Coordinates of N, CA and C in Angstrom, one line a residue:
M1 N -22.6 27.0 32.2 CA -22.0 26.6 33.5 C -20.7 25.7 33.3
L2 N -20.9 24.7 32.4 CA -19.7 23.9 32.1 C -18.5 24.6 31.6
L3 N -18.8 25.5 30.6 CA -17.7 26.3 30.0 C -17.1 27.2 31.0
F4 N -17.9 27.8 31.9 CA -17.4 28.7 32.9 C -16.5 27.9 33.9
A5 N -17.0 26.7 34.3 CA -16.3 25.8 35.2 C -14.9 25.4 34.6
K6 N -14.9 25.2 33.3 CA -13.7 24.8 32.6 C -12.7 25.9 32.6
E7 N -13.1 27.2 32.4 CA -12.3 28.3 32.4 C -11.7 28.5 33.8
R8 N -12.6 28.3 34.8 CA -12.2 28.6 36.2 C -11.2 27.5 36.7
V9 N -11.4 26.2 36.3 CA -10.4 25.2 36.6 C -9.1 25.4 35.9
G10 N -9.2 25.8 34.7 CA -7.9 26.1 33.9 C -7.2 27.3 34.6
A11 N -7.9 28.3 35.0 CA -7.2 29.4 35.6 C -6.5 29.0 36.9
R12 N -7.2 28.2 37.7 CA -6.7 27.8 39.0 C -5.4 26.9 38.8
A13 N -5.5 26.0 37.7 CA -4.4 25.2 37.4 C -3.2 26.0 37.0
K14 N -3.4 27.0 36.2 CA -2.3 27.9 35.8 C -1.7 28.6 37.0
K15 N -2.6 29.1 37.9 CA -2.1 29.7 39.1 C -1.3 28.8 40.0
L16 N -1.7 27.6 40.1 CA -0.9 26.6 40.9 C 0.4 26.3 40.3
C17 N 0.5 26.1 39.0 CA 1.7 25.9 38.3 C 2.7 27.0 38.4
R18 N 2.2 28.2 38.3 CA 3.1 29.4 38.5 C 3.7 29.5 39.9
A19 N 2.9 29.1 40.8 CA 3.3 29.2 42.2 C 4.3 28.1 42.6
V20 N 4.2 26.9 41.9 CA 5.0 25.8 42.3 C 6.3 25.6 41.4
F21 N 6.1 25.8 40.1 CA 7.2 25.5 39.2 C 7.9 26.8 38.7
S22 N 9.1 26.6 38.2 CA 9.8 27.7 37.6 C 9.1 28.2 36.3
E23 N 9.5 29.3 35.7 CA 8.9 29.9 34.6 C 9.0 29.0 33.4
S24 N 10.2 28.5 33.1 CA 10.5 27.6 32.0 C 9.7 26.3 32.1
R25 N 9.7 25.7 33.3 CA 9.0 24.4 33.4 C 7.5 24.7 33.4
N26 N 7.1 25.8 33.9 CA 5.7 26.1 33.9 C 5.2 26.2 32.4
D27 N 6.0 26.8 31.6 CA 5.6 27.0 30.2 C 5.5 25.6 29.5
R28 N 6.4 24.7 29.8 CA 6.3 23.4 29.2 C 5.1 22.6 29.7
I29 N 4.8 22.8 31.0 CA 3.6 22.1 31.5 C 2.3 22.6 30.9
I30 N 2.2 24.0 30.8 CA 1.0 24.6 30.1 C 0.9 24.1 28.7
T31 N 2.0 24.1 28.0 CA 2.0 23.6 26.6 C 1.5 22.1 26.5
A32 N 2.0 21.3 27.4 CA 1.6 19.9 27.4 C 0.1 19.7 27.7
I33 N -0.4 20.5 28.7 CA -1.8 20.4 29.0 C -2.6 20.9 27.8
G34 N -2.2 22.0 27.1 CA -2.9 22.5 26.0 C -3.0 21.4 24.9
K35 N -1.9 20.7 24.6 CA -1.8 19.7 23.6 C -2.8 18.5 23.9
A36 N -2.7 18.1 25.2 CA -3.6 17.0 25.7 C -5.1 17.4 25.5
D37 N -5.4 18.6 25.9 CA -6.8 19.1 25.8 C -7.2 19.1 24.4
K38 N -6.4 19.6 23.5 CA -6.7 19.6 22.1 C -7.0 18.2 21.5
R39 N -6.1 17.3 21.8 CA -6.2 15.9 21.3 C -7.4 15.2 21.9
F40 N -7.7 15.3 23.2 CA -8.8 14.7 23.8 C -10.1 15.3 23.3
G41 N -10.1 16.6 23.2 CA -11.3 17.3 22.6 C -11.6 16.9 21.2
G42 N -10.5 16.8 20.4 CA -10.7 16.4 19.0 C -11.2 14.9 18.9
Y43 N -10.7 14.1 19.8 CA -11.2 12.7 19.8 C -12.7 12.6 20.1
I44 N -13.1 13.4 21.1 CA -14.5 13.4 21.4 C -15.4 13.9 20.2
K45 N -14.9 15.0 19.6 CA -15.6 15.5 18.5 C -15.7 14.5 17.3
G46 N -14.6 13.9 17.0 CA -14.5 13.0 15.9 C -15.4 11.8 16.2
T47 N -15.4 11.3 17.4 CA -16.3 10.1 17.8 C -17.7 10.5 17.6
I48 N -18.1 11.7 18.1 CA -19.5 12.1 17.9 C -19.9 12.2 16.5
V49 N -19.1 12.8 15.7 CA -19.4 13.0 14.2 C -19.5 11.6 13.6
D50 N -18.6 10.7 13.9 CA -18.6 9.4 13.3 C -19.9 8.6 13.7
S51 N -20.3 8.7 15.0 CA -21.5 8.1 15.5 C -22.7 8.6 14.8
I52 N -22.7 9.9 14.5 CA -23.9 10.5 13.8 C -24.0 9.9 12.4
I53 N -22.8 9.8 11.7 CA -22.8 9.3 10.4 C -23.3 7.9 10.4
V54 N -22.8 7.1 11.3 CA -23.2 5.7 11.4 C -24.7 5.6 11.7
G55 N -25.3 6.4 12.5 CA -26.7 6.4 12.8 C -27.5 6.8 11.6
I56 N -27.0 7.8 10.8 CA -27.7 8.1 9.6 C -27.7 7.0 8.6
E57 N -26.6 6.3 8.5 CA -26.5 5.2 7.5 C -27.5 4.1 7.9
F58 N -27.5 3.7 9.2 CA -28.5 2.7 9.7 C -29.9 3.2 9.5
F59 N -30.2 4.4 9.7 CA -31.6 4.9 9.5 C -32.0 4.7 8.1
I60 N -31.2 5.1 7.1 CA -31.5 5.0 5.7 C -31.6 3.6 5.3
L61 N -30.7 2.8 5.7 CA -30.7 1.4 5.2 C -31.9 0.6 5.8
M62 N -32.1 0.8 7.1 CA -33.2 0.1 7.8 C -34.6 0.6 7.2
M63 N -34.7 1.8 6.9 CA -35.9 2.3 6.2 C -36.1 1.7 4.9
I64 N -35.0 1.5 4.1 CA -35.1 0.9 2.8 C -35.5 -0.6 2.9
F65 N -34.9 -1.3 3.9 CA -35.2 -2.7 4.0 C -36.4 -3.0 4.9
G66 N -37.1 -2.0 5.4 CA -38.3 -2.2 6.1 C -38.1 -2.8 7.5
I67 N -37.0 -2.4 8.2 CA -36.8 -2.9 9.5 C -37.7 -2.2 10.5
P68 N -38.4 -3.0 11.3 CA -39.3 -2.3 12.3 C -38.6 -1.5 13.3
Y69 N -39.2 -0.5 13.8 CA -38.7 0.4 14.8 C -37.4 1.0 14.4
Y70 N -37.2 1.3 13.1 CA -35.9 1.8 12.7 C -35.5 3.1 13.2
P71 N -36.4 4.1 13.5 CA -36.0 5.3 14.0 C -35.4 5.1 15.4
L72 N -36.0 4.3 16.3 CA -35.5 4.1 17.6 C -34.2 3.3 17.6
I73 N -34.1 2.3 16.7 CA -32.9 1.5 16.7 C -31.7 2.4 16.1
A74 N -32.0 3.2 15.2 CA -30.9 4.1 14.7 C -30.4 5.0 15.8
I75 N -31.3 5.5 16.6 CA -30.8 6.4 17.8 C -30.0 5.6 18.7
V76 N -30.4 4.3 19.1 CA -29.7 3.5 20.0 C -28.3 3.2 19.4
L77 N -28.2 2.8 18.1 CA -26.9 2.5 17.5 C -26.0 3.7 17.4
T78 N -26.6 4.9 17.3 CA -25.8 6.1 17.2 C -25.1 6.4 18.6
L79 N -25.9 6.2 19.7 CA -25.4 6.4 21.0 C -24.3 5.4 21.4
T80 N -24.7 4.1 21.1 CA -23.7 3.1 21.6 C -22.5 3.0 20.7
N81 N -22.5 3.6 19.5 CA -21.3 3.6 18.6 C -20.2 4.5 19.2
M82 N -20.6 5.3 20.2 CA -19.6 6.2 20.8 C -18.7 5.4 21.7
I83 N -19.1 4.2 22.1 CA -18.3 3.3 23.0 C -17.3 2.5 22.1
P84 N -16.0 2.6 22.3 CA -15.1 1.9 21.4 C -15.2 0.4 21.5
I85 N -14.9 -0.2 20.4 CA -14.9 -1.7 20.2 C -16.2 -2.4 20.5
F86 N -16.7 -2.3 21.7 CA -17.9 -3.1 22.1 C -19.2 -2.3 21.9
G87 N -19.1 -1.1 21.6 CA -20.3 -0.2 21.5 C -21.3 -0.7 20.4
P88 N -20.8 -1.0 19.2 CA -21.8 -1.5 18.2 C -22.5 -2.7 18.6
Y89 N -21.8 -3.7 19.3 CA -22.5 -4.9 19.7 C -23.4 -4.7 20.8
I90 N -23.1 -3.8 21.7 CA -24.0 -3.4 22.8 C -25.3 -2.9 22.3
G91 N -25.2 -2.1 21.3 CA -26.5 -1.6 20.7 C -27.2 -2.5 19.8
S92 N -26.5 -3.4 19.0 CA -27.1 -4.2 18.0 C -27.8 -5.4 18.6
I93 N -27.3 -6.0 19.7 CA -27.9 -7.2 20.3 C -29.3 -7.0 20.8
P94 N -29.5 -6.0 21.7 CA -30.9 -5.7 22.1 C -31.8 -5.2 20.9
S95 N -31.2 -4.5 20.0 CA -32.0 -4.1 18.8 C -32.4 -5.3 18.0
G96 N -31.5 -6.3 17.8 CA -31.8 -7.5 17.1 C -33.0 -8.3 17.8
V97 N -32.9 -8.3 19.2 CA -34.0 -9.0 19.9 C -35.3 -8.3 19.7
L98 N -35.3 -7.0 19.7 CA -36.6 -6.3 19.4 C -37.1 -6.6 18.1
I99 N -36.2 -6.6 17.1 CA -36.7 -6.9 15.7 C -37.2 -8.3 15.6
L100 N -36.6 -9.3 16.4 CA -37.0 -10.7 16.4 C -38.4 -10.8 16.8
F101 N -38.8 -10.1 17.8 CA -40.2 -10.2 18.3 C -41.2 -9.5 17.4
A102 N -40.7 -8.4 16.7 CA -41.6 -7.7 15.8 C -41.7 -8.3 14.5
D103 N -40.6 -8.7 13.9 CA -40.6 -9.3 12.5 C -39.4 -10.2 12.4
P104 N -39.5 -11.5 12.7 CA -38.3 -12.4 12.7 C -37.6 -12.5 11.4
A105 N -38.3 -12.2 10.2 CA -37.7 -12.3 8.9 C -36.7 -11.2 8.7
K106 N -36.7 -10.2 9.5 CA -35.9 -9.0 9.3 C -34.6 -9.1 10.1
V107 N -34.5 -10.1 10.9 CA -33.3 -10.2 11.8 C -32.0 -10.4 11.0
I108 N -32.0 -11.4 10.1 CA -30.9 -11.7 9.3 C -30.4 -10.5 8.4
P109 N -31.3 -9.8 7.7 CA -30.9 -8.6 7.0 C -30.3 -7.5 7.9
F110 N -30.8 -7.4 9.1 CA -30.3 -6.4 10.1 C -28.9 -6.8 10.6
A111 N -28.7 -8.1 10.8 CA -27.4 -8.6 11.2 C -26.3 -8.4 10.2
I112 N -26.7 -8.7 8.9 CA -25.8 -8.4 7.8 C -25.5 -6.9 7.7
M113 N -26.5 -6.1 7.9 CA -26.3 -4.7 7.8 C -25.3 -4.2 8.9
V114 N -25.5 -4.7 10.1 CA -24.6 -4.3 11.2 C -23.1 -4.7 10.9
V115 N -22.9 -5.9 10.4 CA -21.6 -6.4 10.1 C -20.9 -5.5 9.0
V116 N -21.7 -5.3 7.9 CA -21.1 -4.5 6.8 C -20.8 -3.0 7.2
V117 N -21.8 -2.4 7.8 CA -21.6 -1.0 8.2 C -20.5 -0.8 9.2
Q118 N -20.4 -1.7 10.2 CA -19.4 -1.6 11.2 C -18.0 -1.9 10.6
A119 N -17.9 -2.9 9.7 CA -16.6 -3.2 9.1 C -16.1 -2.0 8.3
I120 N -17.0 -1.4 7.5 CA -16.6 -0.2 6.7 C -16.2 1.0 7.7
D121 N -17.0 1.2 8.7 CA -16.8 2.3 9.6 C -15.5 2.1 10.4
G122 N -15.4 0.9 10.9 CA -14.2 0.6 11.8 C -12.9 0.6 11.1
N123 N -12.9 0.2 9.8 CA -11.6 0.1 9.1 C -11.3 1.2 8.2
L124 N -12.3 2.0 7.8 CA -12.1 3.1 6.8 C -12.5 4.4 7.3
V125 N -13.8 4.6 7.7 CA -14.4 5.9 8.0 C -13.9 6.4 9.3
A126 N -14.0 5.7 10.4 CA -13.7 6.2 11.7 C -12.2 6.5 11.9
P127 N -11.3 5.6 11.4 CA -9.9 6.0 11.6 C -9.5 7.3 10.8
R128 N -10.0 7.5 9.6 CA -9.7 8.7 8.9 C -10.4 9.9 9.5
L129 N -11.6 9.8 9.9 CA -12.4 10.9 10.5 C -11.8 11.3 11.9
I130 N -11.6 10.4 12.7 CA -11.0 10.7 14.1 C -9.6 11.2 13.9
G131 N -8.9 10.5 13.0 CA -7.5 11.0 12.8 C -7.4 12.4 12.3
S132 N -8.3 12.8 11.5 CA -8.3 14.2 11.1 C -8.6 15.2 12.2
Y133 N -9.3 14.8 13.2 CA -9.6 15.6 14.3 C -8.5 15.7 15.3
I134 N -7.7 14.6 15.4 CA -6.6 14.6 16.4 C -5.2 14.7 15.8
G135 N -5.2 14.8 14.5 CA -3.9 15.0 13.8 C -3.1 13.7 13.7
L136 N -3.7 12.6 13.5 CA -3.1 11.3 13.3 C -3.5 10.7 12.0
R137 N -2.6 10.0 11.3 CA -3.1 9.3 10.1 C -3.9 8.1 10.5
S138 N -4.8 7.6 9.6 CA -5.7 6.6 9.9 C -5.0 5.3 10.4
E139 N -3.9 4.9 9.8 CA -3.2 3.7 10.3 C -2.7 3.8 11.7
W140 N -2.3 5.1 12.1 CA -1.9 5.3 13.5 C -3.1 5.1 14.5
V141 N -4.3 5.5 14.0 CA -5.4 5.4 14.9 C -5.7 3.9 15.2
I142 N -5.6 3.1 14.1 CA -5.9 1.7 14.3 C -4.8 1.1 15.2
I143 N -3.5 1.5 15.0 CA -2.5 1.0 15.8 C -2.7 1.4 17.3
A144 N -3.1 2.7 17.5 CA -3.3 3.2 18.8 C -4.4 2.4 19.6
I145 N -5.5 2.1 18.9 CA -6.6 1.3 19.5 C -6.1 -0.1 19.9
T146 N -5.3 -0.7 19.0 CA -4.8 -2.1 19.2 C -3.8 -2.1 20.4
V147 N -2.8 -1.2 20.3 CA -1.8 -1.3 21.3 C -2.3 -0.8 22.7
M148 N -3.0 0.3 22.7 CA -3.4 0.8 24.0 C -4.4 -0.1 24.7
S149 N -5.3 -0.7 23.9 CA -6.3 -1.6 24.5 C -5.6 -2.8 25.0
G150 N -4.5 -3.3 24.4 CA -3.7 -4.4 24.8 C -3.0 -4.1 26.1
F151 N -2.5 -2.9 26.3 CA -1.8 -2.5 27.5 C -2.7 -2.2 28.7
F152 N -3.8 -1.4 28.4 CA -4.6 -0.9 29.4 C -6.1 -1.4 29.4
G153 N -6.4 -2.4 28.6 CA -7.7 -3.0 28.6 C -8.8 -2.0 28.2
I154 N -9.9 -2.1 28.9 CA -11.1 -1.3 28.6 C -10.7 0.2 28.7
I155 N -10.0 0.6 29.7 CA -9.6 2.0 29.8 C -8.8 2.5 28.6
G156 N -7.9 1.6 28.1 CA -7.1 2.0 26.9 C -8.0 2.1 25.7
M157 N -9.2 1.5 25.6 CA -10.1 1.6 24.5 C -10.7 3.0 24.5
F158 N -10.9 3.6 25.7 CA -11.5 4.9 25.7 C -10.5 6.1 25.6
I159 N -9.4 5.9 26.2 CA -8.4 7.0 26.2 C -7.2 6.7 25.4
G160 N -7.1 5.5 24.8 CA -5.9 5.1 24.0 C -5.5 6.0 22.9
V161 N -6.5 6.3 22.0 CA -6.2 7.1 20.8 C -5.8 8.5 21.1
P162 N -6.5 9.3 21.9 CA -6.0 10.7 22.2 C -4.7 10.6 23.0
L163 N -4.5 9.7 23.9 CA -3.3 9.6 24.7 C -2.1 9.2 23.7
F164 N -2.3 8.3 22.8 CA -1.3 8.0 21.8 C -1.0 9.2 21.0
A165 N -2.0 10.0 20.6 CA -1.8 11.2 19.8 C -0.9 12.2 20.5
V166 N -1.1 12.4 21.8 CA -0.3 13.3 22.6 C 1.1 12.8 22.7
M167 N 1.3 11.5 22.9 CA 2.6 10.9 23.0 C 3.3 11.1 21.6
Y168 N 2.6 10.8 20.6 CA 3.1 10.9 19.2 C 3.6 12.3 18.9
E169 N 2.8 13.3 19.3 CA 3.2 14.7 19.1 C 4.5 15.1 19.8
F170 N 4.5 14.7 21.1 CA 5.7 15.0 21.9 C 7.0 14.4 21.4
I171 N 6.9 13.1 20.9 CA 8.0 12.4 20.4 C 8.4 13.1 19.0
A172 N 7.4 13.5 18.2 CA 7.7 14.1 16.9 C 8.4 15.5 17.2
D173 N 7.9 16.2 18.2 CA 8.5 17.5 18.5 C 10.0 17.3 19.0
M174 N 10.2 16.3 19.8 CA 11.5 16.1 20.3 C 12.5 15.7 19.2
I175 N 12.0 14.8 18.3 CA 12.9 14.4 17.2 C 13.2 15.6 16.3
A176 N 12.1 16.5 16.0 CA 12.3 17.6 15.2 C 13.3 18.6 15.8
E177 N 13.2 18.8 17.1 CA 14.2 19.7 17.8 C 15.6 19.2 17.7
R178 N 15.8 17.9 17.9 CA 17.1 17.3 17.8 C 17.7 17.5 16.4
L179 N 16.8 17.3 15.4 CA 17.3 17.4 14.0 C 17.7 18.8 13.7
R180 N 16.9 19.8 14.1 CA 17.2 21.2 13.9 C 18.5 21.6 14.5
K181 N 18.8 21.0 15.7 CA 20.1 21.3 16.3 C 21.3 20.8 15.5
R182 N 21.0 19.7 14.8 CA 22.1 19.1 14.0 C 22.1 19.6 12.5
N183 N 21.2 20.6 12.3 CA 21.1 21.2 10.9 C 20.7 20.2 9.9
L184 N 19.8 19.2 10.3 CA 19.3 18.2 9.5 C 17.8 18.5 9.1
P185 N 17.3 18.0 8.0 CA 15.9 18.3 7.6 C 15.0 17.6 8.5
C186 N 13.8 18.2 8.7 CA 12.8 17.6 9.6 C 11.7 16.9 8.9
R187 N 11.6 17.1 7.6 CA 10.5 16.5 6.9 C 10.8 15.0 6.6
T188 N 9.8 14.2 6.8 CA 9.9 12.7 6.7 C 10.3 12.3 5.3
R189 N 9.7 13.1 4.3 CA 10.0 12.7 2.9 C 11.4 12.9 2.5
D190 N 12.2 13.6 3.3 CA 13.6 13.8 3.0 C 14.4 12.6 3.3
Y191 N 13.8 11.6 4.0 CA 14.5 10.4 4.4 C 14.0 9.2 3.7
Y192 N 13.2 9.3 2.6 CA 12.9 8.2 1.8 C 14.1 7.7 1.1
A193 N 14.1 6.4 0.7 CA 15.3 5.8 0.1 C 15.7 6.5 -1.2
N194 N 14.7 7.0 -2.0 CA 15.0 7.6 -3.2 C 15.3 9.1 -3.1
A195 N 15.3 9.6 -1.9 CA 15.4 11.1 -1.7 C 16.8 11.6 -2.2
A196 N 17.9 10.8 -1.9 CA 19.2 11.2 -2.3 C 19.3 11.1 -3.8
V197 N 18.7 10.1 -4.4 CA 18.8 9.9 -5.9 C 18.0 11.1 -6.6
Q198 N 16.9 11.5 -6.0 CA 16.1 12.6 -6.5 C 16.9 13.9 -6.4
T199 N 17.5 14.1 -5.3 CA 18.3 15.3 -5.1 C 19.5 15.4 -6.1
Q200 N 20.1 14.2 -6.3 CA 21.3 14.2 -7.2 C 20.8 14.5 -8.6
T201 N 19.6 13.9 -9.0 CA 19.1 14.2 -10.3 C 18.8 15.6 -10.6
E202 N 18.2 16.3 -9.5 CA 18.0 17.7 -9.7 C 19.2 18.5 -9.8
E203 N 20.3 18.1 -9.0 CA 21.6 18.8 -9.1 C 22.2 18.6 -10.5
N204 N 22.1 17.4 -11.0 CA 22.6 17.2 -12.4 C 21.9 18.0 -13.4
K205 N 20.6 18.2 -13.3 CA 19.9 19.0 -14.2 C 20.3 20.5 -14.1
E206 N 20.6 20.9 -12.9 CA 21.0 22.3 -12.7 C 22.4 22.5 -13.3
N207 N 23.3 21.5 -13.2 CA 24.6 21.6 -13.8 C 24.7 21.3 -15.3
G208 N 23.6 20.9 -15.8 CA 23.6 20.6 -17.3 C 24.2 19.3 -17.6
N209 N 24.3 18.3 -16.7 CA 24.8 17.0 -16.9 C 23.6 16.0 -17.3

């Protein structure tokens, strides 16, 4: 039903665009919507995969350290990890309280586990994984979360990364189009400081100098 509704809404949107806008502008709008849909869909997929990985990590670690109720807590942490920034804490605080009542000695190992896993995931795993799904490098994902959350608060935490990815792609396409019109290279590596030196070296080798 959801997939059918998505196709129906998409068809109606295309119908409306063709009725209101010119053909060239309609093509640009459809292209923009397609890119946004791809980026937002990729962000959701990447977040789900990352949360599953985090949940499996917690499940294994808690089982090894004998944390009580570890299957339930692993599920809770998997679900709350989908919430940006605050999700891990939303899941870990009530889980810590549950562990405190069941086995107080396990609270500190659990807290250390949460800090370590979330630090590794938030700085290494999640940016690379989500970036691969939406077409951004890991450092851009971190920048997107920081900048967009600063501008738009909680809403920016949820939509900041895919929105930033869409903006990044449009700007990159615009720059590439302008460079092509000027017969200039579009690859970033051609603009490194040593690119001219490397090119000159290759030319000297070809000329036998």
